[in-house]
PDB file of C-alpha atoms in Angstrom:
ATOM      1  CA  MET V   1      -8.379  -7.524 -33.153  1.00  0.00           C
ATOM      2  CA  HIS V   2      -6.126  -8.733 -29.770  1.00  0.00           C
ATOM      3  CA  ARG V   3      -4.670  -4.599 -29.785  1.00  0.00           C
ATOM      4  CA  HIS V   4      -7.757  -3.336 -30.301  1.00  0.00           C
ATOM      5  CA  LEU V   5      -9.472  -5.297 -27.359  1.00  0.00           C
ATOM      6  CA  ILE V   6      -6.210  -4.791 -25.153  1.00  0.00           C
ATOM      7  CA  GLU V   7      -7.019  -0.898 -25.402  1.00  0.00           C
ATOM      8  CA  LEU V   8     -10.828  -1.332 -25.019  1.00  0.00           C
ATOM      9  CA  ILE V   9      -9.574  -2.676 -21.707  1.00  0.00           C
ATOM     10  CA  LEU V  10      -7.342   0.074 -20.567  1.00  0.00           C
ATOM     11  CA  PHE V  11      -9.336   2.728 -21.728  1.00  0.00           C
ATOM     12  CA  SER V  12     -12.854   1.230 -20.166  1.00  0.00           C
ATOM     13  CA  THR V  13     -10.472   0.701 -16.620  1.00  0.00           C
ATOM     14  CA  TYR V  14      -9.194   4.147 -16.381  1.00  0.00           C
ATOM     15  CA  ALA V  15     -12.822   5.500 -18.032  1.00  0.00           C
ATOM     16  CA  GLU V  16     -14.532   3.257 -14.454  1.00  0.00           C
ATOM     17  CA  LEU V  17     -11.498   4.566 -12.533  1.00  0.00           C
ATOM     18  CA  ARG V  18     -12.804   7.999 -13.133  1.00  0.00           C
ATOM     19  CA  ALA V  19     -17.047   7.278 -12.813  1.00  0.00           C
ATOM     20  CA  GLU V  20     -16.111   5.892  -9.532  1.00  0.00           C
ATOM     21  CA  ALA V  21     -14.169   9.154  -8.596  1.00  0.00           C
ATOM     22  CA  ALA V  22     -17.008  11.369  -9.910  1.00  0.00           C
ATOM     23  CA  ARG V  23     -19.759   9.440  -7.891  1.00  0.00           C
ATOM     24  CA  SER V  24     -17.869   9.007  -4.350  1.00  0.00           C
ATOM     25  CA  TYR V  25     -15.299  11.371  -2.991  1.00  0.00           C
ATOM     26  CA  LEU V  26     -14.942   8.648  -0.297  1.00  0.00           C
ATOM     27  CA  GLY V  27     -14.047   5.477  -2.954  1.00  0.00           C
ATOM     28  CA  LEU V  28     -10.956   5.608  -2.334  1.00  0.00           C
ATOM     29  CA  ILE V  29     -10.634   6.389   1.234  1.00  0.00           C
ATOM     30  CA  TRP V  30     -13.419   3.448   2.074  1.00  0.00           C
ATOM     31  CA  TRP V  31     -10.774   1.267   0.545  1.00  0.00           C
ATOM     32  CA  VAL V  32      -8.429   2.228   2.915  1.00  0.00           C
ATOM     33  CA  LEU V  33     -11.374   2.748   5.827  1.00  0.00           C
ATOM     34  CA  GLU V  34     -12.605  -0.954   5.514  1.00  0.00           C
ATOM     35  CA  PRO V  35      -9.567  -2.976   5.918  1.00  0.00           C
ATOM     36  CA  ALA V  36      -8.329  -0.547   8.700  1.00  0.00           C
ATOM     37  CA  MET V  37     -11.170  -1.236  10.771  1.00  0.00           C
ATOM     38  CA  MET V  38     -11.602  -4.722  10.554  1.00  0.00           C
ATOM     39  CA  MET V  39      -7.091  -4.748  11.206  1.00  0.00           C
ATOM     40  CA  GLY V  40      -8.254  -2.424  14.087  1.00  0.00           C
ATOM     41  CA  ALA V  41     -11.111  -5.249  15.553  1.00  0.00           C
ATOM     42  CA  PHE V  42      -8.295  -8.144  14.469  1.00  0.00           C
ATOM     43  CA  TRP V  43      -5.310  -5.992  16.789  1.00  0.00           C
ATOM     44  CA  LEU V  44      -7.640  -5.352  19.497  1.00  0.00           C
ATOM     45  CA  VAL V  45      -8.645  -9.428  20.092  1.00  0.00           C
ATOM     46  CA  PHE V  46      -5.549 -11.048  18.692  1.00  0.00           C
ATOM     47  CA  ASP V  47      -3.304  -8.462  20.534  1.00  0.00           C
ATOM     48  CA  VAL V  48      -4.600  -6.185  23.364  1.00  0.00           C
ATOM     49  CA  ILE V  49      -7.256  -8.646  25.037  1.00  0.00           C
ATOM     50  CA  LEU V  50      -5.866 -12.113  24.295  1.00  0.00           C
ATOM     51  CA  HIS V  51      -1.786 -11.181  23.822  1.00  0.00           C
ATOM     52  CA  THR V  52      -1.174 -13.202  21.023  1.00  0.00           C
ATOM     53  CA  GLY V  53       0.115 -11.226  18.409  1.00  0.00           C
ATOM     54  CA  GLY V  54       3.656 -10.853  19.323  1.00  0.00           C
ATOM     55  CA  PRO V  55       5.359  -7.248  19.041  1.00  0.00           C
ATOM     56  CA  ASP V  56       5.499  -7.361  15.131  1.00  0.00           C
ATOM     57  CA  TYR V  57       1.719  -8.339  14.871  1.00  0.00           C
ATOM     58  CA  LEU V  58       0.495  -4.357  13.418  1.00  0.00           C
ATOM     59  CA  PRO V  59       2.984  -4.520  10.659  1.00  0.00           C
ATOM     60  CA  PHE V  60       2.453  -8.370  10.144  1.00  0.00           C
ATOM     61  CA  LEU V  61      -1.687  -7.645  10.566  1.00  0.00           C
ATOM     62  CA  LEU V  62      -1.343  -4.370   8.214  1.00  0.00           C
ATOM     63  CA  ILE V  63       0.596  -6.156   5.797  1.00  0.00           C
ATOM     64  CA  GLY V  64      -1.808  -9.140   5.206  1.00  0.00           C
ATOM     65  CA  MET V  65      -5.104  -7.045   5.193  1.00  0.00           C
ATOM     66  CA  THR V  66      -3.565  -4.544   2.607  1.00  0.00           C
ATOM     67  CA  LEU V  67      -3.005  -7.678   0.066  1.00  0.00           C
ATOM     68  CA  TRP V  68      -6.181  -9.912   1.321  1.00  0.00           C
ATOM     69  CA  GLN V  69      -8.627  -6.536   0.444  1.00  0.00           C
ATOM     70  CA  TRP V  70      -6.642  -6.530  -3.175  1.00  0.00           C
ATOM     71  CA  MET V  71      -7.204 -10.152  -3.656  1.00  0.00           C
ATOM     72  CA  LYS V  72     -10.979 -10.426  -2.185  1.00  0.00           C
ATOM     73  CA  SER V  73     -11.998  -6.853  -4.588  1.00  0.00           C
ATOM     74  CA  CYS V  74     -10.764  -8.710  -7.701  1.00  0.00           C
ATOM     75  CA  ILE V  75     -12.152 -12.289  -7.242  1.00  0.00           C
ATOM     76  CA  THR V  76     -15.509 -10.700  -5.929  1.00  0.00           C
ATOM     77  CA  HIS V  77     -15.983  -7.402  -8.259  1.00  0.00           C
ATOM     78  CA  GLY V  78     -14.116  -9.610 -10.789  1.00  0.00           C
ATOM     79  CA  GLY V  79     -16.364 -12.152 -10.490  1.00  0.00           C
ATOM     80  CA  TYR V  80     -19.733 -10.503 -10.411  1.00  0.00           C
ATOM     81  CA  ALA V  81     -18.789  -8.412 -12.956  1.00  0.00           C
ATOM     82  CA  ILE V  82     -20.654 -10.091 -16.163  1.00  0.00           C
ATOM     83  CA  TRP V  83     -23.776 -10.578 -13.983  1.00  0.00           C
ATOM     84  CA  SER V  84     -23.948  -6.793 -13.428  1.00  0.00           C
ATOM     85  CA  ASN V  85     -23.261  -5.990 -16.964  1.00  0.00           C
ATOM     86  CA  LEU V  86     -25.575  -8.905 -18.613  1.00  0.00           C
ATOM     87  CA  ALA V  87     -27.332  -5.791 -20.325  1.00  0.00           C
ATOM     88  CA  MET V  88     -24.252  -4.704 -21.593  1.00  0.00           C
ATOM     89  CA  VAL V  89     -23.195  -8.609 -22.478  1.00  0.00           C
ATOM     90  CA  ARG V  90     -26.611  -8.156 -25.088  1.00  0.00           C
ATOM     91  CA  GLN V  91     -26.014  -4.916 -26.449  1.00  0.00           C
ATOM     92  CA  VAL V  92     -22.090  -5.320 -27.324  1.00  0.00           C
ATOM     93  CA  ASN V  93     -19.921  -7.555 -29.362  1.00  0.00           C
ATOM     94  CA  LEU V  94     -17.454  -7.919 -26.988  1.00  0.00           C
ATOM     95  CA  PRO V  95     -15.836 -11.016 -25.761  1.00  0.00           C
ATOM     96  CA  PRO V  96     -17.568 -11.138 -21.656  1.00  0.00           C
ATOM     97  CA  ILE V  97     -14.410 -11.684 -19.865  1.00  0.00           C
ATOM     98  CA  VAL V  98     -13.794  -8.535 -20.760  1.00  0.00           C
ATOM     99  CA  PHE V  99     -15.686  -7.224 -18.073  1.00  0.00           C
ATOM    100  CA  PRO V 100     -14.135  -9.361 -15.179  1.00  0.00           C
ATOM    101  CA  LEU V 101     -10.565  -8.063 -16.739  1.00  0.00           C
ATOM    102  CA  ILE V 102     -11.647  -4.126 -16.284  1.00  0.00           C
ATOM    103  CA  ALA V 103     -13.126  -4.692 -12.952  1.00  0.00           C
ATOM    104  CA  MET V 104      -9.555  -6.304 -11.862  1.00  0.00           C
ATOM    105  CA  LEU V 105      -7.496  -4.072 -13.500  1.00  0.00           C
ATOM    106  CA  SER V 106      -9.202  -1.113 -11.696  1.00  0.00           C
ATOM    107  CA  ASP V 107      -9.061  -2.638  -8.263  1.00  0.00           C
ATOM    108  CA  THR V 108      -5.299  -2.862  -9.277  1.00  0.00           C
ATOM    109  CA  VAL V 109      -4.641   0.292  -9.734  1.00  0.00           C
ATOM    110  CA  LYS V 110      -6.510   1.599  -6.500  1.00  0.00           C
ATOM    111  CA  PHE V 111      -4.194  -0.746  -4.570  1.00  0.00           C
ATOM    112  CA  MET V 112      -1.001   0.381  -5.982  1.00  0.00           C
ATOM    113  CA  PHE V 113      -2.271   3.852  -4.196  1.00  0.00           C
ATOM    114  CA  ILE V 114      -3.258   1.589  -1.036  1.00  0.00           C
ATOM    115  CA  PHE V 115       0.062  -0.068  -1.341  1.00  0.00           C
ATOM    116  CA  ALA V 116       2.251   3.353  -1.701  1.00  0.00           C
ATOM    117  CA  LEU V 117       0.706   4.506   1.868  1.00  0.00           C
ATOM    118  CA  LEU V 118       1.346   1.392   3.798  1.00  0.00           C
ATOM    119  CA  VAL V 119       5.172   1.531   2.433  1.00  0.00           C
ATOM    120  CA  GLY V 120       5.240   5.008   3.871  1.00  0.00           C
ATOM    121  CA  ILE V 121       3.480   4.173   6.592  1.00  0.00           C
ATOM    122  CA  LEU V 122       6.032   0.669   7.474  1.00  0.00           C
ATOM    123  CA  TRP V 123       8.711   2.897   6.782  1.00  0.00           C
ATOM    124  CA  ALA V 124       7.256   5.374   9.832  1.00  0.00           C
ATOM    125  CA  MET V 125       7.374   1.730  11.989  1.00  0.00           C
ATOM    126  CA  GLY V 126      10.757   1.338  11.496  1.00  0.00           C
ATOM    127  CA  TYR V 127      10.899  -1.178   8.089  1.00  0.00           C
ATOM    128  CA  PRO V 128      12.385   1.017   5.322  1.00  0.00           C
ATOM    129  CA  PRO V 129      12.401   0.067   1.966  1.00  0.00           C
ATOM    130  CA  ASN V 130      15.494  -2.517   1.251  1.00  0.00           C
ATOM    131  CA  ALA V 131      17.114  -4.589  -1.708  1.00  0.00           C
ATOM    132  CA  ALA V 132      14.417  -7.386  -1.646  1.00  0.00           C
ATOM    133  CA  TYR V 133      11.869  -5.357  -3.020  1.00  0.00           C
ATOM    134  CA  TRP V 134      12.776  -5.716  -6.507  1.00  0.00           C
ATOM    135  CA  ALA V 135      10.726  -9.250  -5.842  1.00  0.00           C
ATOM    136  CA  LEU V 136       7.714  -7.170  -5.196  1.00  0.00           C
ATOM    137  CA  PRO V 137       6.573  -7.358  -9.184  1.00  0.00           C
ATOM    138  CA  ILE V 138       6.544 -10.830  -9.333  1.00  0.00           C
ATOM    139  CA  LEU V 139       5.169 -11.495  -6.184  1.00  0.00           C
ATOM    140  CA  PHE V 140       2.527  -9.539  -7.059  1.00  0.00           C
ATOM    141  CA  LEU V 141       1.923 -10.834 -10.537  1.00  0.00           C
ATOM    142  CA  ALA V 142       1.710 -14.126  -8.928  1.00  0.00           C
ATOM    143  CA  ILE V 143      -1.271 -12.849  -6.872  1.00  0.00           C
ATOM    144  CA  PHE V 144      -3.316 -10.912  -9.405  1.00  0.00           C
ATOM    145  CA  ALA V 145      -3.229 -14.039 -11.444  1.00  0.00           C
ATOM    146  CA  ALA V 146      -4.620 -16.521  -8.714  1.00  0.00           C
ATOM    147  CA  ALA V 147      -7.310 -13.937  -8.411  1.00  0.00           C
ATOM    148  CA  ALA V 148      -8.126 -13.501 -11.752  1.00  0.00           C
ATOM    149  CA  GLY V 149      -7.775 -17.347 -12.504  1.00  0.00           C
ATOM    150  CA  ALA V 150     -10.461 -17.369  -9.160  1.00  0.00           C
ATOM    151  CA  GLY V 151     -12.777 -14.513 -10.381  1.00  0.00           C
ATOM    152  CA  PHE V 152     -12.780 -16.020 -13.838  1.00  0.00           C
ATOM    153  CA  VAL V 153     -14.188 -18.927 -12.078  1.00  0.00           C
ATOM    154  CA  VAL V 154     -16.968 -17.096 -10.197  1.00  0.00           C
ATOM    155  CA  ALA V 155     -17.870 -14.599 -13.027  1.00  0.00           C
ATOM    156  CA  SER V 156     -18.546 -17.754 -15.843  1.00  0.00           C
ATOM    157  CA  ILE V 157     -21.303 -19.137 -12.975  1.00  0.00           C
ATOM    158  CA  VAL V 158     -22.797 -16.103 -10.771  1.00  0.00           C
ATOM    159  CA  PRO V 159     -24.662 -15.405 -14.137  1.00  0.00           C
ATOM    160  CA  LEU V 160     -26.435 -18.450 -14.162  1.00  0.00           C
ATOM    161  CA  VAL V 161     -26.917 -18.522 -10.110  1.00  0.00           C
ATOM    162  CA  PRO V 162     -26.961 -15.282  -9.309  1.00  0.00           C
ATOM    163  CA  ASP V 163     -27.218 -16.645  -5.187  1.00  0.00           C
ATOM    164  CA  LEU V 164     -24.324 -18.090  -5.496  1.00  0.00           C
ATOM    165  CA  ARG V 165     -22.340 -14.667  -4.712  1.00  0.00           C
ATOM    166  CA  PHE V 166     -23.929 -14.832  -0.980  1.00  0.00           C
ATOM    167  CA  VAL V 167     -22.092 -18.054  -0.405  1.00  0.00           C
ATOM    168  CA  ILE V 168     -18.623 -16.797  -2.136  1.00  0.00           C
ATOM    169  CA  GLU V 169     -18.825 -13.867   0.175  1.00  0.00           C
ATOM    170  CA  GLN V 170     -18.846 -16.530   2.921  1.00  0.00           C
ATOM    171  CA  VAL V 171     -16.175 -18.653   1.112  1.00  0.00           C
ATOM    172  CA  LEU V 172     -13.696 -16.112   1.155  1.00  0.00           C
ATOM    173  CA  THR V 173     -14.006 -15.199   4.826  1.00  0.00           C
ATOM    174  CA  VAL V 174     -13.285 -19.105   5.467  1.00  0.00           C
ATOM    175  CA  VAL V 175     -10.277 -18.723   3.621  1.00  0.00           C
ATOM    176  CA  MET V 176      -9.278 -15.442   4.719  1.00  0.00           C
ATOM    177  CA  PHE V 177      -9.301 -17.191   8.359  1.00  0.00           C
ATOM    178  CA  LEU V 178      -7.332 -20.258   7.164  1.00  0.00           C
ATOM    179  CA  SER V 179      -4.416 -18.670   5.009  1.00  0.00           C
ATOM    180  CA  GLY V 180      -2.359 -16.368   7.473  1.00  0.00           C
ATOM    181  CA  VAL V 181      -4.055 -13.784   7.007  1.00  0.00           C
ATOM    182  CA  ILE V 182      -4.505 -12.271  10.625  1.00  0.00           C
ATOM    183  CA  PHE V 183      -2.327 -15.542  12.461  1.00  0.00           C
ATOM    184  CA  PRO V 184       1.501 -16.155  11.645  1.00  0.00           C
ATOM    185  CA  LEU V 185       1.767 -19.361   9.982  1.00  0.00           C
ATOM    186  CA  ALA V 186       4.484 -20.649  12.974  1.00  0.00           C
ATOM    187  CA  LYS V 187       1.554 -20.806  15.368  1.00  0.00           C
ATOM    188  CA  VAL V 188       0.219 -23.636  13.608  1.00  0.00           C
ATOM    189  CA  PRO V 189       0.631 -26.772  14.888  1.00  0.00           C
ATOM    190  CA  PRO V 190       3.601 -28.454  13.265  1.00  0.00           C
ATOM    191  CA  GLY V 191       1.165 -31.528  12.297  1.00  0.00           C
ATOM    192  CA  LEU V 192      -0.749 -28.947  10.179  1.00  0.00           C
ATOM    193  CA  GLN V 193       1.409 -26.869   8.264  1.00  0.00           C
ATOM    194  CA  TRP V 194       2.456 -28.781   5.577  1.00  0.00           C
ATOM    195  CA  LEU V 195      -1.283 -28.519   4.703  1.00  0.00           C
ATOM    196  CA  MET V 196      -0.909 -24.516   5.495  1.00  0.00           C
ATOM    197  CA  ALA V 197       1.639 -24.751   3.171  1.00  0.00           C
ATOM    198  CA  LEU V 198      -0.665 -25.549   0.097  1.00  0.00           C
ATOM    199  CA  ASN V 199      -2.588 -22.628   0.520  1.00  0.00           C
ATOM    200  CA  PRO V 200      -1.663 -20.408  -2.342  1.00  0.00           C
ATOM    201  CA  VAL V 201      -2.675 -17.336   0.103  1.00  0.00           C
ATOM    202  CA  ALA V 202      -0.891 -18.343   2.520  1.00  0.00           C
ATOM    203  CA  VAL V 203       1.943 -18.981   0.733  1.00  0.00           C
ATOM    204  CA  VAL V 204       2.368 -15.315  -0.688  1.00  0.00           C
ATOM    205  CA  MET V 205       1.553 -13.719   2.580  1.00  0.00           C
ATOM    206  CA  ASP V 206       4.240 -15.653   3.838  1.00  0.00           C
ATOM    207  CA  ASP V 207       6.216 -13.997   1.323  1.00  0.00           C
ATOM    208  CA  ALA V 208       5.283 -10.916   0.969  1.00  0.00           C
ATOM    209  CA  ARG V 209       5.773 -10.234   4.804  1.00  0.00           C
ATOM    210  CA  GLY V 210       8.877 -11.362   4.299  1.00  0.00           C
ATOM    211  CA  ILE V 211      10.376  -8.961   1.628  1.00  0.00           C
ATOM    212  CA  LEU V 212       8.294  -5.654   2.992  1.00  0.00           C
ATOM    213  CA  MET V 213       9.522  -6.670   7.504  1.00  0.00           C
ATOM    214  CA  HIS V 214      12.690  -8.974   6.944  1.00  0.00           C
ATOM    215  CA  GLY V 215      14.235  -7.759   3.448  1.00  0.00           C
ATOM    216  CA  GLN V 216      13.613 -12.195   2.814  1.00  0.00           C
ATOM    217  CA  LEU V 217      13.336 -13.173  -1.021  1.00  0.00           C
ATOM    218  CA  PRO V 218      10.253 -15.074  -1.746  1.00  0.00           C
ATOM    219  CA  ASN V 219      10.614 -18.943  -1.369  1.00  0.00           C
ATOM    220  CA  TRP V 220      11.043 -19.024  -4.954  1.00  0.00           C
ATOM    221  CA  ILE V 221       9.873 -23.232  -5.407  1.00  0.00           C
ATOM    222  CA  GLY V 222       6.493 -22.387  -3.220  1.00  0.00           C
ATOM    223  CA  LEU V 223       5.996 -19.158  -5.091  1.00  0.00           C
ATOM    224  CA  GLY V 224       6.764 -21.081  -8.485  1.00  0.00           C
ATOM    225  CA  LYS V 225       3.485 -23.623  -7.310  1.00  0.00           C
ATOM    226  CA  VAL V 226       1.406 -20.718  -6.958  1.00  0.00           C
ATOM    227  CA  GLY V 227       1.983 -19.600 -10.339  1.00  0.00           C
ATOM    228  CA  ALA V 228       1.547 -23.017 -11.930  1.00  0.00           C
ATOM    229  CA  ILE V 229      -2.100 -22.786 -10.124  1.00  0.00           C
ATOM    230  CA  ALA V 230      -2.793 -19.500 -10.853  1.00  0.00           C
ATOM    231  CA  LEU V 231      -1.870 -20.294 -14.326  1.00  0.00           C
ATOM    232  CA  ALA V 232      -4.064 -23.022 -14.433  1.00  0.00           C
ATOM    233  CA  MET V 233      -6.897 -21.194 -12.597  1.00  0.00           C
ATOM    234  CA  CYS V 234      -6.881 -18.622 -15.440  1.00  0.00           C
ATOM    235  CA  ALA V 235      -6.778 -20.990 -18.309  1.00  0.00           C
ATOM    236  CA  ILE V 236     -10.078 -22.814 -16.559  1.00  0.00           C
ATOM    237  CA  GLY V 237     -11.943 -19.885 -15.907  1.00  0.00           C
ATOM    238  CA  SER V 238     -11.031 -18.458 -19.467  1.00  0.00           C
ATOM    239  CA  LEU V 239     -12.108 -21.509 -21.137  1.00  0.00           C
ATOM    240  CA  THR V 240     -15.621 -21.876 -19.082  1.00  0.00           C
ATOM    241  CA  VAL V 241     -16.175 -18.329 -19.380  1.00  0.00           C
ATOM    242  CA  HIS V 242     -15.722 -18.733 -23.115  1.00  0.00           C
ATOM    243  CA  ARG V 243     -18.114 -21.669 -23.345  1.00  0.00           C
ATOM    244  CA  LEU V 244     -20.667 -20.474 -21.408  1.00  0.00           C
ATOM    245  CA  ALA V 245     -20.428 -17.154 -23.180  1.00  0.00           C
ATOM    246  CA  PRO V 246     -23.543 -17.758 -25.693  1.00  0.00           C
ATOM    247  CA  ARG V 247     -25.814 -18.257 -22.409  1.00  0.00           C
ATOM    248  CA  PHE V 248     -25.302 -15.175 -20.999  1.00  0.00           C
ATOM    249  CA  PRO V 249     -27.114 -12.401 -23.763  1.00  0.00           C
ATOM    250  CA  LYS V 250     -30.031 -15.020 -23.192  1.00  0.00           C
ATOM    251  CA  LEU V 251     -30.090 -14.381 -19.233  1.00  0.00           C
ATOM    252  CA  ALA V 252     -29.851 -10.485 -19.933  1.00  0.00           C
ATOM    253  CA  GLY V 253     -33.664 -10.817 -21.552  1.00  0.00           C
TER     254      GLY V 253
END
């Protein structure tokens, strides 16, 4: 049963990617343009106007926005997947958690193409691939698990309170500004750096830049804590979706 379910998720992910490509030739291009436009705005404000960016701010910002776009897409697309497929939830005998997984895997496949482009851009900017790249799959696994856990929690609640998705968008914007996506943690006042270190997003951002820009391996202790938090969130989110699953078909009516 589990094998067939995994095959169904993988095939549905492939079908979703093909359908998206057929619907719009700008699908993947827009996935690049959206963070690129935001990155341009932040670079203009912090580096050009305020002069607070520093010499490495552009690659720093590029890495942060690329990873954040992936995390945000997994949380929002996965989080809205059950709500947007309520009619199908009523018609097919599948665990509802399948729908968020398909959305998140689809976004992850797109991220891999974007990341390959990012590596090429960084190389051209003087940051070639290095020996620390072997740690990237471990880092990406922790990031995906964290985003998936948050997405599962959102996916379980949004069908019951659809208007909550507007709040979630605002919450994610606040998280972005408080997680070192657009500024280095070193610029945080010393008295608050310990608080930033508790933020899983800030930890993975710092580790990703260390690998891609400086050839440094991640802080394994910090990354281990992120992994533990991510697994706990996945367990809580999965359990919540499972417990609320009988209510979703009734909502579709």
